[in-house]
PDB file of C-alpha atoms in Angstrom:
ATOM      1  CA  MET H 248       0.000   0.000   0.000  1.00 41.00           C
ATOM      2  CA  SER H 249       1.416   3.386  -0.935  1.00 52.00           C
ATOM      3  CA  SER H 250       1.593   6.235   1.548  1.00 48.00           C
ATOM      4  CA  ALA H 251      -1.029   8.111  -0.491  1.00 50.00           C
ATOM      5  CA  ASP H 252      -3.491   5.256   0.114  1.00 52.00           C
ATOM      6  CA  LYS H 253      -3.121   5.718   3.879  1.00 51.00           C
ATOM      7  CA  ILE H 254      -4.644   9.201   3.927  1.00 57.00           C
ATOM      8  CA  LEU H 255      -8.302   9.099   4.823  1.00 53.00           C
ATOM      9  CA  TYR H 256     -10.479  12.067   4.073  1.00 56.00           C
ATOM     10  CA  SER H 257     -11.776  12.225   7.631  1.00 60.00           C
ATOM     11  CA  GLU H 258      -8.485  12.195   9.555  1.00 71.00           C
ATOM     12  CA  THR H 259      -6.173  15.047  10.420  1.00 77.00           C
ATOM     13  CA  VAL H 260      -3.190  15.348   8.094  1.00 80.00           C
ATOM     14  CA  TYR H 261      -0.235  17.566   8.981  1.00 80.00           C
ATOM     15  CA  VAL H 262       1.725  18.699   5.928  1.00 83.00           C
ATOM     16  CA  VAL H 263       5.186  19.195   7.416  1.00 80.00           C
ATOM     17  CA  GLY H 264       7.160  19.898   4.275  1.00 81.00           C
ATOM     18  CA  VAL H 265       7.737  19.479   0.574  1.00 83.00           C
ATOM     19  CA  SER H 266      10.595  17.460  -0.867  1.00 81.00           C
ATOM     20  CA  TRP H 267      11.787  16.582  -4.351  1.00 81.00           C
ATOM     21  CA  ARG H 268      12.914  13.223  -5.736  1.00 81.00           C
ATOM     22  CA  GLU H 269      14.017  12.817  -9.330  1.00 81.00           C
ATOM     23  CA  ASN H 270      12.526  16.253 -10.155  1.00 81.00           C
ATOM     24  CA  LEU H 271       9.085  15.314  -8.800  1.00 86.00           C
ATOM     25  CA  PRO H 272       7.431  17.003  -5.793  1.00 87.00           C
ATOM     26  CA  TYR H 273       6.313  15.086  -2.698  1.00 89.00           C
ATOM     27  CA  LEU H 274       4.374  16.246   0.339  1.00 89.00           C
ATOM     28  CA  ASN H 275       5.852  15.176   3.661  1.00 86.00           C
ATOM     29  CA  VAL H 276       2.872  14.375   5.872  1.00 85.00           C
ATOM     30  CA  VAL H 277       2.132  13.059   9.348  1.00 83.00           C
ATOM     31  CA  LEU H 278      -1.239  11.434   9.917  1.00 80.00           C
ATOM     32  CA  GLY H 279      -3.332  12.194  12.984  1.00 76.00           C
ATOM     33  CA  ASP H 280      -1.428  11.667  16.217  1.00 75.00           C
ATOM     34  CA  GLN H 281       1.242   9.429  14.659  1.00 79.00           C
ATOM     35  CA  ILE H 282       4.900  10.415  14.394  1.00 76.00           C
ATOM     36  CA  GLU H 283       5.873   8.546  11.209  1.00 81.00           C
ATOM     37  CA  ARG H 284       6.312  10.714   8.102  1.00 82.00           C
ATOM     38  CA  PHE H 285       4.937   9.655   4.732  1.00 84.00           C
ATOM     39  CA  HIS H 286       5.999  11.002   1.361  1.00 87.00           C
ATOM     40  CA  VAL H 287       2.984  11.488  -0.902  1.00 88.00           C
ATOM     41  CA  PRO H 288       3.511  12.176  -4.619  1.00 91.00           C
ATOM     42  CA  ALA H 289       2.251  15.730  -5.193  1.00 90.00           C
ATOM     43  CA  ALA H 290       2.437  16.103  -8.986  1.00 89.00           C
ATOM     44  CA  GLY H 291      -1.151  16.565 -10.166  1.00 87.00           C
ATOM     45  CA  LEU H 292      -2.506  15.962  -6.663  1.00 83.00           C
ATOM     46  CA  ARG H 293      -5.887  17.586  -6.107  1.00 81.00           C
ATOM     47  CA  MET H 294      -6.224  18.900  -2.596  1.00 76.00           C
ATOM     48  CA  SER H 295      -8.747  20.659  -0.479  1.00 75.00           C
ATOM     49  CA  PHE H 296      -8.577  21.358   3.203  1.00 74.00           C
ATOM     50  CA  LYS H 297     -10.368  22.774   6.168  1.00 74.00           C
ATOM     51  CA  VAL H 298      -8.629  24.435   9.082  1.00 74.00           C
ATOM     52  CA  ASP H 299     -10.009  22.919  12.265  1.00 73.00           C
ATOM     53  CA  GLU H 300      -9.948  25.529  15.015  1.00 76.00           C
ATOM     54  CA  GLN H 301     -10.479  22.808  17.627  1.00 73.00           C
ATOM     55  CA  LYS H 302      -7.219  21.011  16.782  1.00 72.00           C
ATOM     56  CA  ALA H 303      -4.051  22.120  18.524  1.00 72.00           C
ATOM     57  CA  ARG H 304      -1.066  23.126  16.462  1.00 79.00           C
ATOM     58  CA  ARG H 305       1.731  20.594  16.407  1.00 83.00           C
ATOM     59  CA  CYS H 306       5.515  20.913  16.449  1.00 87.00           C
ATOM     60  CA  LEU H 307       7.122  19.863  13.159  1.00 83.00           C
ATOM     61  CA  GLY H 308      10.157  18.306  14.841  1.00 85.00           C
ATOM     62  CA  TYR H 309      13.654  18.734  13.432  1.00 84.00           C
ATOM     63  CA  ALA H 310      16.177  17.015  11.163  1.00 80.00           C
ATOM     64  CA  GLN H 311      19.189  15.279  12.681  1.00 79.00           C
ATOM     65  CA  ARG H 312      21.986  14.845  10.145  1.00 72.00           C
ATOM     66  CA  SER H 313      24.598  12.110  10.318  1.00 67.00           C
ATOM     67  CA  HIS H 314      27.147  10.331   8.131  1.00 63.00           C
ATOM     68  CA  GLU H 315      24.568   7.907   6.740  1.00 69.00           C
ATOM     69  CA  ASN H 316      21.370   9.909   6.389  1.00 70.00           C
ATOM     70  CA  ILE H 317      18.979  12.515   7.699  1.00 74.00           C
ATOM     71  CA  THR H 318      16.625  11.378  10.450  1.00 78.00           C
ATOM     72  CA  TYR H 319      13.515  13.397  11.184  1.00 81.00           C
ATOM     73  CA  MET H 320      12.939  13.657  14.897  1.00 83.00           C
ATOM     74  CA  ALA H 321       9.180  13.723  15.336  1.00 83.00           C
ATOM     75  CA  CYS H 322       7.468  15.671  18.091  1.00 86.00           C
ATOM     76  CA  LYS H 323       3.911  15.924  19.372  1.00 82.00           C
ATOM     77  CA  ASN H 324       4.390  19.045  21.499  1.00 87.00           C
ATOM     78  CA  VAL H 325       2.403  22.199  20.849  1.00 87.00           C
ATOM     79  CA  PRO H 326       4.670  25.096  19.835  1.00 89.00           C
ATOM     80  CA  GLU H 327       4.085  28.343  21.686  1.00 85.00           C
ATOM     81  CA  LEU H 328       5.275  30.377  18.718  1.00 83.00           C
ATOM     82  CA  GLY H 329       6.312  29.417  15.203  1.00 83.00           C
ATOM     83  CA  ARG H 330       6.692  25.907  13.833  1.00 84.00           C
ATOM     84  CA  LEU H 331       8.758  24.247  16.567  1.00 87.00           C
ATOM     85  CA  CYS H 332       8.384  23.723  20.296  1.00 88.00           C
ATOM     86  CA  ALA H 333      11.115  25.146  22.528  1.00 88.00           C
ATOM     87  CA  SER H 334      13.152  21.915  22.815  1.00 89.00           C
ATOM     88  CA  CYS H 335      13.056  21.123  19.061  1.00 88.00           C
ATOM     89  CA  ASN H 336      13.872  24.743  18.243  1.00 84.00           C
ATOM     90  CA  GLN H 337      16.924  24.567  20.500  1.00 83.00           C
ATOM     91  CA  ALA H 338      18.076  21.221  19.032  1.00 81.00           C
ATOM     92  CA  ASP H 339      17.602  22.528  15.471  1.00 79.00           C
ATOM     93  CA  ARG H 340      19.507  25.747  16.194  1.00 72.00           C
ATOM     94  CA  ILE H 341      22.377  23.900  17.866  1.00 66.00           C
ATOM     95  CA  GLN H 342      22.688  21.533  14.887  1.00 70.00           C
ATOM     96  CA  SER H 343      22.567  24.413  12.395  1.00 70.00           C
ATOM     97  CA  ALA H 344      25.092  26.484  14.317  1.00 63.00           C
ATOM     98  CA  ASN H 345      27.478  23.535  14.622  1.00 66.00           C
ATOM     99  CA  ARG H 346      27.277  22.846  10.870  1.00 69.00           C
ATOM    100  CA  HIS H 347      27.568  26.437   9.705  1.00 68.00           C
ATOM    101  CA  GLN H 348      30.327  27.410  12.131  1.00 70.00           C
ATOM    102  CA  ALA H 349      32.334  24.179  11.776  1.00 69.00           C
ATOM    103  CA  HIS H 350      35.251  25.910  10.080  1.00 67.00           C
ATOM    104  CA  HIS H 351      35.748  28.054  13.218  1.00 69.00           C
ATOM    105  CA  ARG H 352      35.735  25.156  15.671  1.00 71.00           C
ATOM    106  CA  ASP H 353      38.169  22.549  16.889  1.00 73.00           C
ATOM    107  CA  MET H 354      37.205  19.305  15.134  1.00 71.00           C
ATOM    108  CA  ALA H 355      38.220  17.278  18.201  1.00 72.00           C
ATOM    109  CA  LEU H 356      35.506  19.003  20.246  1.00 71.00           C
ATOM    110  CA  MET H 357      32.774  18.778  17.598  1.00 74.00           C
ATOM    111  CA  ASP H 358      29.678  16.606  18.005  1.00 74.00           C
ATOM    112  CA  PRO H 359      30.434  13.287  16.206  1.00 77.00           C
ATOM    113  CA  SER H 360      27.215  13.318  14.134  1.00 75.00           C
ATOM    114  CA  ILE H 361      27.965  16.824  12.794  1.00 77.00           C
ATOM    115  CA  LYS H 362      31.563  15.882  12.059  1.00 80.00           C
ATOM    116  CA  GLN H 363      30.459  12.745  10.174  1.00 79.00           C
ATOM    117  CA  TYR H 364      27.896  14.737   8.187  1.00 79.00           C
ATOM    118  CA  LEU H 365      30.522  17.299   7.162  1.00 82.00           C
ATOM    119  CA  GLU H 366      33.047  14.636   6.096  1.00 83.00           C
ATOM    120  CA  HIS H 367      31.056  14.036   2.883  1.00 84.00           C
ATOM    121  CA  PRO H 368      31.658  16.057  -0.305  1.00 89.00           C
ATOM    122  CA  HIS H 369      29.780  19.381  -0.299  1.00 89.00           C
ATOM    123  CA  ARG H 370      28.824  21.927  -2.942  1.00 91.00           C
ATOM    124  CA  LEU H 371      28.559  25.694  -2.864  1.00 91.00           C
ATOM    125  CA  TYR H 372      25.639  27.239  -4.741  1.00 91.00           C
ATOM    126  CA  VAL H 373      24.196  30.633  -5.587  1.00 93.00           C
ATOM    127  CA  ALA H 374      20.435  31.140  -5.830  1.00 91.00           C
ATOM    128  CA  ILE H 375      18.748  34.307  -7.130  1.00 92.00           C
ATOM    129  CA  PHE H 376      15.093  34.972  -6.387  1.00 92.00           C
ATOM    130  CA  ARG H 377      12.441  36.969  -8.246  1.00 91.00           C
ATOM    131  CA  ASP H 378      12.543  39.804  -5.701  1.00 92.00           C
ATOM    132  CA  GLY H 379      16.230  40.359  -6.534  1.00 91.00           C
ATOM    133  CA  SER H 380      17.599  38.767  -3.386  1.00 94.00           C
ATOM    134  CA  ALA H 381      20.416  36.253  -3.593  1.00 94.00           C
ATOM    135  CA  LYS H 382      21.567  33.417  -1.375  1.00 91.00           C
ATOM    136  CA  VAL H 383      24.892  31.644  -1.168  1.00 91.00           C
ATOM    137  CA  GLY H 384      24.500  28.210   0.380  1.00 88.00           C
ATOM    138  CA  THR H 385      26.068  24.816   0.832  1.00 87.00           C
ATOM    139  CA  THR H 386      24.646  21.352   0.346  1.00 86.00           C
ATOM    140  CA  ARG H 387      25.931  17.866   0.972  1.00 82.00           C
ATOM    141  CA  GLY H 388      26.649  15.588  -1.963  1.00 80.00           C
ATOM    142  CA  ALA H 389      28.720  15.649  -5.107  1.00 65.00           C
ATOM    143  CA  HIS H 390      26.202  14.128  -7.493  1.00 60.00           C
ATOM    144  CA  GLY H 391      23.289  16.395  -8.372  1.00 62.00           C
ATOM    145  CA  GLY H 392      20.702  16.374  -5.679  1.00 68.00           C
ATOM    146  CA  GLN H 393      17.523  18.362  -5.351  1.00 75.00           C
ATOM    147  CA  ARG H 394      18.763  21.332  -3.322  1.00 76.00           C
ATOM    148  CA  LEU H 395      18.608  23.845  -6.164  1.00 79.00           C
ATOM    149  CA  ILE H 396      15.020  22.856  -6.960  1.00 79.00           C
ATOM    150  CA  GLU H 397      14.047  23.015  -3.278  1.00 77.00           C
ATOM    151  CA  GLN H 398      15.260  26.618  -3.090  1.00 78.00           C
ATOM    152  CA  GLY H 399      12.462  27.742  -5.417  1.00 82.00           C
ATOM    153  CA  ALA H 400      14.840  30.234  -6.991  1.00 85.00           C
ATOM    154  CA  TRP H 401      14.416  32.012 -10.292  1.00 88.00           C
ATOM    155  CA  PHE H 402      18.013  31.042 -11.126  1.00 90.00           C
ATOM    156  CA  ALA H 403      20.415  28.785  -9.250  1.00 89.00           C
ATOM    157  CA  CYS H 404      23.687  27.045  -9.980  1.00 90.00           C
ATOM    158  CA  TYR H 405      26.477  25.164  -8.283  1.00 91.00           C
ATOM    159  CA  VAL H 406      29.733  27.114  -8.251  1.00 92.00           C
ATOM    160  CA  ALA H 407      32.170  24.871  -6.357  1.00 93.00           C
ATOM    161  CA  LEU H 408      32.698  21.325  -5.130  1.00 92.00           C
ATOM    162  CA  ALA H 409      34.874  20.432  -2.137  1.00 92.00           C
ATOM    163  CA  LYS H 410      35.884  17.072  -0.719  1.00 91.00           C
ATOM    164  CA  ASN H 411      34.090  17.878   2.549  1.00 87.00           C
ATOM    165  CA  GLY H 412      31.893  20.400   4.342  1.00 84.00           C
ATOM    166  CA  PHE H 413      34.798  21.926   6.257  1.00 84.00           C
ATOM    167  CA  GLU H 414      36.579  23.010   3.064  1.00 86.00           C
ATOM    168  CA  ILE H 415      33.481  24.431   1.374  1.00 86.00           C
ATOM    169  CA  ARG H 416      32.851  26.696   4.364  1.00 81.00           C
TER     170      ARG H 416
END
């Protein structure tokens, strides 16, 4: 049974993100009070929704990156403000800060999961948006990937490849 078959019209569905695989869009959803994420093909998907004022908002959790993969840490807490509860927000910010400031830190003192994540090849990219703003970013992986598509930019391109995330920063 595909993940799309698991969505019932009467149950609560939390859309927690959009991802791309092989240039096709997928909705990342959590059903009801579960914590497992499903990836539902979104190309041509007809959707309608109703906002239920009686349902509490739900924390989206955060992504924990490691050498092997990205694990989504699910959460059922209600965020006071924004998309994440206080503990997930703190975990997400710590992970982001450790990744983006890795070139300033002593590798011996770095969290092992961050260090392993950064040991993979990384790319540097530039993305330009319709409002004229630009972003310079990094992404893991030497072979394509969907990061440029995920940016939703008007124009984007890779400009450098490094053997690891420490060098690219």
